Amino acid sequence: MSHSPIDAHWQQPVTAGAVTALVGFTSSFAVVLAGLRAVGATPGQAASGLLALTLGFGVLIIALALVHRVPVTLAWSTPGAALLVSTGSVEGGWPAAVGAFVVTGLLIALIGAVPALGALVARIPTEIAQAMLAGILLQLCIAPFVALADSPGYVVPVIVAWVVASRLAPRWAVPVALLVAVGAIVVAASRSGESLDTAALVPHLEWTTPTWTWPAIVGIALPLTIVTMASQNLPGAAVLRSFGFSVPWRSSVVSTGLGTAVVAPFGGHAMNLAALSAALAAGEEAGPRDRRWIAATSAGVGYLVIAGAAGLVVALADVAPPGIIEAVAGLALIGALVASLQGAFAHERHRTSAGLTFLFAASGVSLLSVGAAFWALLLGLAVRATLERD
């Protein structure tokens, strides 16, 4: 049975959107899960955070695509989740982290609404921002190899699967590694006699009343805002422009900022313009240019469907062998780490400030109850302004 040209024009963007949602979720949820758990979330609160974020940006993708007829896709802040891993617990625990998420959302919305603030963020030197991000990512990226000591029989197949898939189908490398990891978790659970918590398989939103502490605001909210803007929103906009689309910057950034503030009490840390997965809905594989907004709409619908898997992935993580979830998260971020290091040390003149920023951020040292990322940023800016000034 033949398909009409109209059917073909719809099928291509719809399929591209479904792939965008599948790749976007499976390639990075392990990072988000690790980040939420690191700042104190219980399994139920982490599942709630995954659910709230996925529902939130799924709805916003559909709204932005329908209003602007542009293939705008959104995502959670994967580098921001890595920041949470490097930061760890803060004064005030999980409620204080949730309060920092609310502040992050409000700051992002303010940056989107006030052009002068956006310009100020854009003035942060690329080398410093990339060095801070590289330091944040380093701890997670070495996790697959640290995990070899704890669970070599389970982690080695995951790493091998990722390497092979990176050569044959790079886009699917992390999903393939995740699939192998799930198989390893099932085998480990059957050997140990552990079973999934069936009550947790159906995710539900779990409210946490936010509290606000200065260490959490300075140590989480400010670096999380900077990382999300510099490593997600700005590159995400650049990807759309590279395909010839005009970016609805203000509405996208303001809506993701306000959306973050709304989902924060349910455990969501930050949402933003998609960067890595943006090309899947905006590129030629998504069909004719005037129909690629359909791919974004399809991606939004796909995320709403996939959101129901939040409880399952958290339940699997609870019975996983030590280090295997962290291994998947680390493999997912290796490409981002390499790109950040290249950006940080591209210019010889600024390598001292970039190097100090990278090392301080990677150290994970907390001063005055404030995480290393904030101090690394200040150190890099100070060194650049004094030792490397013109």
Steps between C-alpha positions, in 0.01 A plus 500: 500500500658830390515810713401843374757784499305661786542185711872493422540866600346424838669166557857629474476782759286289736758221491785747551318644801450158655871423457587837656298420813635145530864600455462810718357306794705181488834673439492721808245394762773313691688829545189675632423211733856505637482877550171497688612215723831679572324804651279290723197378303344171606414250224141628502610863481745422219224322303276800560773732370544297181124490448449872566781607269395272214135605524599865534722536197281261299206740539719805431647346183152448360393855592810669354487292180132576440535872574824572310493224235870446575655163603585614852584206724567515872675275749611480859839649583737205474812705592294644785433149629872428482551814708271356766712183511817704557328722758344229714283571801465861613403670823127445542497172306253417224251782582782754468603347165138531384503865609813551289320344202218755541754784505670355193173505307427859598854610404475331160162664436643838601799456269263419213275797573774761550740521204769675707520201734528263207785709363670490841487120509631488143800709612629223725814389314447180307822349632394554864148366447624195310774431758246513783273262311790262427590489868140425589480221242831336588378319811212337315709416194751298702215310672487219237862415569471533876200265482720234339644431846155439651313318224736407216279218371209738454679825405738361235215393264346847535825673405562261210146552369547878515834484314363276225181705458704822495678363194195357321213730607625792714154644560388177664817429699359598840157334446680179400722520809187560708331195349800284590501653850132411546582142401783496753269635770242228428768230519641641824155529657412141408825374654451694823129429525410871503178610333370832375280706727178465300337784692767736369458404133214745453658842549323778684581859580635546851492852647792638701453834673803711401727665753761759417856509634785716377737204448243330277422817305868589450624144461220359284273770354767736362728235342196304378366813328834577336560140389147471360523828308856453371492127429138447395304811404767679298616186309136394454420832335813467284388158376164637388668795324738262324196345328368841398230545765430819692519417869209618720758582768298700750193276504714183514728611782228669704266201468771249597600717794145531629444133423804413711361704791167315469646147490773568759284411806438163333876440463583650159837678498502692167362491146636680195540501123625166376852507361615150399158364404386823333647401165282188484182707469649797312716318244427359157398163646190674640363568150426821308599820687145629522387181675782450750294668770290182481810305605528720811131447576545126458800512736288678761233232475770233517638647823152501654471128422853416620443689826316196628831309507642719779394260774641199315846648446527602867383155612765340277764731645410385852586136422795576270851371581728769648618755248310384193259796481789740561690321222221566250482863613874544460505350152219735398713802595837408349426688178396809696816479713726482195323796337525702822872432535558602138311824558675569830856464369458616140688827558848485650472848653219395737613149593610595851158633603327213322726243663444635850126517441494142374707363789305682770166390356626141469624497860149503642627707795229684694588830670264678740241232411510614136592251225815507290338617175423847636851553637656361183312759296612785727861378497509474122350845452742653753807343338385600154436860610841537667765272354357469148361846438608697193 
